[in-house]
Amino acid sequence: MDKLRTLVAAAQFDICGGNCPTDKSPLNFITQAALPGGGSISLLKVLLTNVCVNDCGYCVNQIGRDIPRCSFQAEELAKLFIELHTKKLVQGLFLSSGIGQDASRTMQGMIKAIEILRYRHEFKGYIHLKILPGAGFDCVEAGCRLASRVSINIEAPTAPHLAKLSRKKDLLDGIVQRMRWVKQLRAKDDYIVPSGQTTQFVVGAAGETDLDILHTATSLYREMDLKRVYFSAFHPVKQSSLEGITPTPPMREHRLYQADWMLRVYKFSPADLELALDTSGNLSLGKDPKLTIAQKQPWLFPVDINKASYEEILRVPGIGPLVADRIIKTRREHSISSVQQLKKMKVDTTKAMPFIWFKGILDDERQLSFLPQLETQLEPILATHR
Ligand code: SF4
């Protein structure tokens, strides 16, 4: 149990779509994570070992820190997981690790544990396997054949940024190349890692801007066919080279998730997203980026809620995909003609009303207090057309 507690605590910085140990668990090592297709799952999120030869300055497991170190044997971890699964305490496994001696040897231990689960215990449930930076192709391929989802953390948007965080990690050869292998393996065989691959950034430790992060995230979605990009606000770790760096506000992480959501789900273009950035290349901590973008594109609004396309409705602040769907379905039966109807459909009318129009709408219902700002923004555009 001591080993389990140590290796669960050491895994807390890996994000898997939810990430909080659930309070319901008497053992407090179960993570409730969002599933790729919706819903959630209780996971045992754990490391094979917290021994690590790397010196990543943001990580509790980096070499040289005076902390208790321990490792599971593959058999031991598999047995433990199956016991928890049989008792219905966990449904799936999220397995990561420090790099014990070298990445391939450590990954062989991780793969062995999963092979025992898949072949001996015939466990068919969800397994998320972390691919270790620098692991060989054979390990990546074997892991991809066993896991439901794999991930390899990129940590920083560029090689110079990563060099500020770790002296050993190599962004292009050690990390991006493994992503490419996963993509190539998936292209050859539909059954390989059915839930695809993801990655994670540490935010705010290397002096990178949100533009740097979003630029790399966009390229990775496009080039590596990633399913998700996760963001983890930096917290300084004691006895580390980054100990003196200011922690990143959680709101910065939240804004990046909002921007990522707009790219993936709302299908905003990277150029749209750049409108939400300030002159230093960062998202405002105080304002929803979707609202900023809408206010900078006044010519797109107000949208006629009874005629606009799904995509046009989705650009309105305060309206997400579920609500946009609801609006489209409702107006097939009858037109929308009141704020009350919108509220019933769960439109966030405080944010949405200035950007919406319907027949009979009253000026004070549209909350046009933002109009002077729009006029200021429109003036230079109108001037070029005069
Ligand atoms: S490789 Fe880096 S991030 Fe991973 S466990 Fe080791 S020190 Fe931590």
Coordinates of C-alpha atoms and ligand atoms in Angstrom, one line a residue:
M1 CA 0.0 0.0 0.0
D2 CA 2.9 2.4 0.7
K3 CA 4.3 1.7 -2.7
L4 CA 0.9 2.2 -4.3
R5 CA 0.4 5.5 -2.5
T6 CA 3.8 6.8 -3.5
L7 CA 3.5 5.8 -7.2
V8 CA -0.1 7.1 -7.4
A9 CA 0.9 10.5 -5.9
A10 CA 3.8 10.6 -8.3
A11 CA 1.5 10.2 -11.3
Q12 CA -0.8 13.1 -10.4
F13 CA 0.7 15.5 -12.9
D14 CA -0.2 13.3 -15.9
I15 CA -3.6 14.5 -17.2
C16 CA -6.0 11.9 -18.6
G17 CA -9.2 13.9 -19.1
G18 CA -10.5 14.5 -15.6
N19 CA -7.7 13.9 -13.3
C20 CA -9.0 14.2 -9.8
P21 CA -8.7 11.4 -7.3
T22 CA -12.4 10.8 -6.4
D23 CA -13.4 11.5 -2.9
K24 CA -15.8 8.6 -3.0
S25 CA -12.9 6.2 -2.9
P26 CA -11.9 5.1 0.6
L27 CA -8.4 4.5 -0.8
N28 CA -8.2 7.9 -2.5
F29 CA -6.1 6.7 -5.4
I30 CA -8.8 6.4 -8.0
T31 CA -9.0 9.0 -10.7
Q32 CA -12.3 9.8 -12.4
A33 CA -11.5 10.5 -16.0
A34 CA -13.5 11.6 -19.0
L35 CA -13.7 9.0 -21.7
P36 CA -12.9 9.9 -25.3
G37 CA -16.4 9.2 -26.5
G38 CA -18.2 10.8 -23.6
G39 CA -19.0 9.6 -20.1
S40 CA -16.3 8.9 -17.4
I41 CA -14.4 6.0 -16.1
S42 CA -12.6 5.2 -12.8
L43 CA -8.9 4.7 -13.4
L44 CA -6.0 3.5 -11.4
K45 CA -3.4 6.1 -12.4
V46 CA 0.0 5.0 -11.4
L47 CA 3.7 4.9 -12.3
L48 CA 5.6 1.7 -12.8
T49 CA 8.5 3.5 -11.0
N50 CA 9.3 7.0 -9.7
V51 CA 13.0 6.4 -10.2
C52 CA 14.1 8.6 -13.1
V53 CA 17.4 9.5 -14.7
N54 CA 16.0 12.7 -16.3
D55 CA 16.1 16.2 -14.8
C56 CA 12.8 17.8 -16.0
G57 CA 12.7 20.8 -13.7
Y58 CA 8.8 20.8 -13.4
C59 CA 8.6 17.1 -12.2
V60 CA 8.5 15.7 -8.7
N61 CA 10.3 12.6 -9.9
Q62 CA 13.4 14.3 -11.4
I63 CA 16.8 12.9 -10.6
G64 CA 18.5 14.3 -7.5
R65 CA 15.4 15.0 -5.4
D66 CA 15.4 13.5 -2.0
I67 CA 12.2 11.5 -2.1
P68 CA 11.3 7.9 -1.4
R69 CA 11.8 5.9 -4.6
C70 CA 10.2 2.6 -5.4
S71 CA 9.1 0.4 -8.4
F72 CA 6.5 -2.2 -9.2
Q73 CA 7.4 -5.5 -10.8
A74 CA 5.2 -6.1 -13.8
E75 CA 3.6 -9.1 -12.1
E76 CA 3.0 -7.2 -8.9
L77 CA 1.3 -4.3 -10.7
A78 CA -0.9 -6.5 -12.8
K79 CA -2.0 -8.5 -9.8
L80 CA -2.8 -5.3 -7.8
F81 CA -4.8 -3.9 -10.7
I82 CA -6.8 -7.1 -11.2
E83 CA -7.6 -7.2 -7.5
L84 CA -8.9 -3.7 -7.6
H85 CA -10.8 -4.4 -10.8
T86 CA -12.4 -7.5 -9.4
K87 CA -13.6 -5.5 -6.4
K88 CA -15.1 -3.0 -8.8
L89 CA -13.0 -0.2 -7.5
V90 CA -11.4 0.6 -10.8
Q91 CA -12.5 0.1 -14.4
G92 CA -9.3 1.0 -16.3
L93 CA -5.6 1.7 -16.0
F94 CA -3.5 4.8 -16.7
L95 CA 0.1 3.6 -16.7
S96 CA 3.0 6.0 -16.8
S97 CA 6.6 5.9 -15.4
G98 CA 9.8 7.6 -14.6
I99 CA 12.7 6.4 -16.7
G100 CA 14.5 3.9 -14.6
Q101 CA 17.7 3.2 -16.5
D102 CA 16.7 3.8 -20.1
A103 CA 13.4 4.5 -21.7
S104 CA 13.1 1.2 -23.6
R105 CA 13.9 -1.0 -20.6
T106 CA 11.4 0.8 -18.5
M107 CA 8.7 0.5 -21.2
Q108 CA 9.4 -3.2 -21.5
G109 CA 8.3 -3.5 -17.9
M110 CA 5.2 -1.4 -18.5
I111 CA 4.3 -3.5 -21.6
K112 CA 4.9 -6.8 -19.6
A113 CA 2.4 -5.6 -17.0
I114 CA -0.2 -4.9 -19.7
E115 CA 0.5 -8.2 -21.5
I116 CA -0.3 -10.0 -18.2
L117 CA -3.6 -8.1 -17.9
R118 CA -4.6 -8.6 -21.5
Y119 CA -3.5 -12.2 -22.1
R120 CA -3.5 -13.9 -18.7
H121 CA -6.4 -12.1 -17.1
E122 CA -8.2 -11.4 -20.4
F123 CA -8.8 -7.8 -19.3
K124 CA -10.5 -6.1 -22.2
G125 CA -11.1 -2.7 -20.6
Y126 CA -9.5 0.7 -21.0
I127 CA -5.8 1.1 -20.7
H128 CA -4.0 4.4 -21.3
L129 CA -0.2 3.9 -21.8
K130 CA 2.3 6.7 -21.5
I131 CA 5.0 6.3 -24.1
L132 CA 8.4 7.3 -22.7
P133 CA 10.5 9.9 -24.6
G134 CA 13.3 8.1 -26.3
A135 CA 11.7 4.6 -26.2
G136 CA 12.6 2.4 -29.2
F137 CA 10.2 1.6 -32.1
D138 CA 9.6 -2.0 -30.9
C139 CA 8.3 -0.7 -27.5
V140 CA 6.1 1.9 -29.2
E141 CA 4.6 -0.7 -31.5
A142 CA 4.1 -3.3 -28.7
G143 CA 2.5 -0.6 -26.5
C144 CA 0.2 0.5 -29.3
R145 CA -1.0 -3.1 -29.9
L146 CA -2.0 -3.4 -26.3
A147 CA -3.3 0.0 -25.2
S148 CA -6.7 1.7 -25.8
R149 CA -5.0 5.1 -25.9
V150 CA -1.3 6.2 -25.8
S151 CA 0.3 9.5 -25.1
I152 CA 3.7 11.1 -25.1
N153 CA 4.1 14.5 -23.4
I154 CA 5.6 17.2 -25.5
E155 CA 5.8 19.5 -22.5
A156 CA 7.0 22.7 -24.4
P157 CA 6.1 24.2 -27.8
T158 CA 9.6 24.4 -29.2
A159 CA 13.0 22.8 -28.7
P160 CA 14.5 25.9 -27.1
H161 CA 11.6 26.1 -24.7
L162 CA 12.0 22.4 -23.8
A163 CA 15.8 22.9 -23.3
K164 CA 14.9 25.3 -20.4
L165 CA 12.9 22.6 -18.7
S166 CA 15.1 19.5 -19.3
R167 CA 18.7 18.9 -20.3
K168 CA 17.9 15.4 -21.5
K169 CA 14.7 15.5 -23.4
D170 CA 14.9 16.0 -27.2
L171 CA 11.7 17.5 -28.6
L172 CA 12.0 16.4 -32.3
D173 CA 13.9 13.1 -32.1
G174 CA 12.8 11.9 -28.6
I175 CA 9.2 13.0 -28.6
V176 CA 7.7 14.1 -32.0
Q177 CA 9.3 11.1 -33.7
R178 CA 7.4 8.7 -31.4
M179 CA 4.2 10.6 -32.1
R180 CA 4.9 10.0 -35.8
W181 CA 5.4 6.3 -35.3
V182 CA 2.1 6.0 -33.5
K183 CA 0.4 7.8 -36.4
Q184 CA 2.0 5.5 -38.9
L185 CA 1.1 2.4 -36.9
R186 CA -2.5 3.6 -36.7
A187 CA -2.6 4.3 -40.4
K188 CA -1.7 0.7 -41.1
D189 CA -4.1 -1.0 -38.7
D190 CA -7.5 0.2 -37.5
Y191 CA -7.3 -1.9 -34.4
I192 CA -4.2 -0.2 -33.1
V193 CA -4.8 2.2 -30.2
P194 CA -8.5 2.7 -31.0
S195 CA -8.7 5.8 -28.9
G196 CA -5.7 7.4 -30.5
Q197 CA -2.9 9.5 -29.1
T198 CA -2.8 12.6 -26.9
T199 CA -0.1 14.9 -25.5
Q200 CA 0.4 17.4 -22.7
F201 CA 2.1 20.8 -22.2
V202 CA 3.5 22.2 -19.0
V203 CA 2.3 25.8 -19.2
G204 CA 4.3 28.8 -18.0
A205 CA 7.7 27.4 -16.9
A206 CA 9.7 28.1 -20.1
G207 CA 8.6 31.7 -20.9
E208 CA 6.5 30.5 -23.8
T209 CA 3.5 32.5 -24.9
D210 CA 0.0 31.1 -25.5
L211 CA 0.6 31.8 -29.2
D212 CA 3.6 29.4 -29.1
I213 CA 1.6 26.7 -27.4
L214 CA -1.5 27.1 -29.6
H215 CA 0.7 27.2 -32.7
T216 CA 2.4 23.9 -31.8
A217 CA -0.9 22.3 -30.6
T218 CA -2.6 23.2 -34.0
S219 CA 0.3 21.6 -35.9
L220 CA 0.2 18.5 -33.8
Y221 CA -3.6 18.1 -34.3
R222 CA -3.0 18.4 -38.0
E223 CA 0.3 16.5 -38.5
M224 CA 0.0 13.8 -35.8
D225 CA -3.7 13.2 -35.8
L226 CA -3.9 13.8 -32.0
K227 CA -7.2 13.3 -30.2
R228 CA -6.5 15.7 -27.4
V229 CA -4.0 18.2 -26.2
Y230 CA -3.8 18.7 -22.4
F231 CA -2.4 21.7 -20.5
S232 CA -1.0 21.6 -17.0
A233 CA -0.3 24.9 -15.2
F234 CA 3.3 24.9 -13.9
H235 CA 3.8 24.6 -10.1
P236 CA 7.4 24.9 -8.9
V237 CA 8.8 21.8 -7.3
K238 CA 11.1 22.0 -4.3
Q239 CA 14.8 21.0 -4.8
S240 CA 14.5 21.7 -8.6
S241 CA 16.2 24.0 -11.1
L242 CA 12.8 25.7 -11.6
E243 CA 12.1 26.2 -7.9
G244 CA 12.2 30.0 -8.0
I245 CA 9.8 30.4 -11.0
T246 CA 6.4 31.9 -10.3
P247 CA 3.5 29.4 -10.5
T248 CA 1.2 29.7 -13.5
P249 CA -2.3 31.0 -12.7
P250 CA -4.8 28.1 -13.1
M251 CA -6.9 30.6 -15.2
R252 CA -4.2 30.5 -17.9
E253 CA -4.6 26.7 -18.2
H254 CA -8.4 27.3 -18.3
R255 CA -8.1 29.8 -21.2
L256 CA -5.9 27.5 -23.2
Y257 CA -8.6 24.7 -22.8
Q258 CA -11.2 27.2 -24.0
A259 CA -9.0 28.1 -27.0
D260 CA -8.4 24.4 -27.7
W261 CA -12.1 23.7 -27.5
M262 CA -12.8 26.4 -30.1
L263 CA -10.2 24.9 -32.4
R264 CA -11.4 21.3 -32.1
V265 CA -15.1 21.6 -31.5
Y266 CA -16.2 25.0 -32.8
K267 CA -13.9 24.7 -35.8
F268 CA -12.5 28.2 -35.4
S269 CA -9.5 28.7 -37.6
P270 CA -6.0 29.5 -36.1
A271 CA -6.4 33.0 -37.6
D272 CA -9.7 33.4 -35.7
L273 CA -8.0 32.4 -32.5
E274 CA -5.2 34.9 -32.9
L275 CA -7.8 37.7 -32.6
A276 CA -8.1 36.6 -28.9
L277 CA -4.4 37.2 -28.2
D278 CA -3.0 40.4 -26.8
T279 CA 0.1 42.1 -28.3
S280 CA 2.4 39.8 -26.2
G281 CA 0.8 36.7 -27.7
N282 CA -1.3 35.7 -24.7
L283 CA -4.9 35.1 -24.0
S284 CA -6.6 37.5 -21.5
L285 CA -7.0 36.0 -18.1
G286 CA -10.0 38.2 -17.5
K287 CA -12.1 37.6 -20.5
D288 CA -13.5 34.6 -22.4
P289 CA -11.6 34.3 -25.7
K290 CA -14.8 33.6 -27.6
L291 CA -16.2 36.9 -26.5
T292 CA -13.1 38.7 -27.5
I293 CA -13.2 37.2 -31.0
A294 CA -16.8 38.0 -31.5
Q295 CA -16.3 41.6 -30.4
K296 CA -13.4 41.9 -33.0
Q297 CA -15.6 40.5 -35.8
P298 CA -18.7 42.8 -35.5
W299 CA -19.6 42.3 -39.1
L300 CA -20.6 38.7 -38.4
F301 CA -23.3 39.8 -35.9
P302 CA -26.1 39.9 -34.9
V303 CA -27.0 36.5 -36.2
D304 CA -30.7 35.8 -37.0
I305 CA -31.4 33.0 -34.6
N306 CA -34.2 31.7 -36.9
K307 CA -32.1 31.6 -40.1
A308 CA -28.4 31.3 -39.2
S309 CA -26.5 28.1 -39.9
Y310 CA -25.2 25.9 -37.1
E311 CA -21.7 27.2 -37.6
E312 CA -22.9 30.9 -37.4
I313 CA -24.9 30.2 -34.2
L314 CA -21.8 28.4 -32.7
R315 CA -19.8 31.6 -33.0
V316 CA -22.2 33.4 -30.6
P317 CA -20.7 33.7 -27.1
G318 CA -22.8 31.8 -24.6
I319 CA -23.8 29.2 -27.1
G320 CA -22.1 25.8 -27.2
P321 CA -22.6 22.8 -29.5
L322 CA -25.4 21.2 -27.5
V323 CA -27.4 24.5 -27.3
A324 CA -26.8 25.3 -31.0
D325 CA -28.2 21.8 -31.8
R326 CA -31.2 22.6 -29.6
I327 CA -31.8 25.9 -31.3
I328 CA -31.7 24.2 -34.8
K329 CA -34.2 21.5 -33.7
T330 CA -36.5 23.9 -31.9
R331 CA -36.8 26.3 -34.9
R332 CA -37.9 23.4 -37.2
E333 CA -41.1 23.3 -35.2
H334 CA -41.7 27.0 -34.5
S335 CA -39.7 30.2 -34.8
I336 CA -37.9 31.6 -31.8
S337 CA -39.3 34.9 -30.7
S338 CA -38.5 35.6 -27.1
V339 CA -35.6 35.7 -24.7
Q340 CA -37.5 33.3 -22.4
Q341 CA -37.4 30.7 -25.2
L342 CA -33.6 31.1 -25.5
K343 CA -33.2 30.8 -21.7
K344 CA -35.3 27.6 -21.7
M345 CA -32.8 26.2 -24.3
K346 CA -30.0 27.0 -21.9
V347 CA -28.6 29.9 -23.9
D348 CA -26.3 32.0 -21.7
T349 CA -28.3 35.2 -22.5
T350 CA -26.0 37.5 -20.5
K351 CA -23.3 36.7 -23.0
A352 CA -25.3 35.9 -26.1
M353 CA -28.0 38.7 -26.4
P354 CA -25.8 41.4 -28.0
F355 CA -24.9 39.0 -30.8
I356 CA -28.4 37.6 -31.5
W357 CA -31.4 38.9 -33.5
F358 CA -35.0 37.7 -34.0
K359 CA -38.1 39.4 -35.2
G360 CA -39.7 41.5 -32.4
I361 CA -36.6 41.7 -30.3
L362 CA -36.4 44.9 -28.2
D363 CA -33.3 47.0 -28.1
D364 CA -33.0 46.7 -24.3
E365 CA -33.2 42.9 -24.7
R366 CA -30.1 43.0 -26.9
Q367 CA -28.0 44.6 -24.2
L368 CA -26.3 46.8 -26.7
S369 CA -24.0 48.4 -24.2
F370 CA -21.1 47.0 -26.3
L371 CA -22.2 49.0 -29.4
P372 CA -19.9 52.0 -28.9
Q373 CA -17.0 49.6 -28.8
L374 CA -18.2 48.0 -32.0
E375 CA -18.5 51.4 -33.7
T376 CA -14.9 52.2 -32.7
Q377 CA -13.7 48.9 -34.2
L378 CA -15.8 49.3 -37.3
E379 CA -14.6 52.8 -38.0
P380 CA -11.3 51.9 -39.6
I381 CA -12.9 49.2 -41.7
L382 CA -15.7 51.6 -42.9
A383 CA -13.1 54.2 -43.6
T384 CA -11.2 51.9 -46.1
H385 CA -14.5 51.5 -48.0
R386 CA -15.4 55.2 -48.2
Ligands
SF4_1 S1 11.3 11.9 -17.7 FE1 11.1 13.9 -16.8 S2 8.8 14.2 -16.6 FE2 9.2 12.0 -16.8 S3 9.4 11.2 -14.7 FE3 11.4 11.7 -15.4 S4 11.9 13.7 -14.7 FE4 9.6 13.4 -14.6

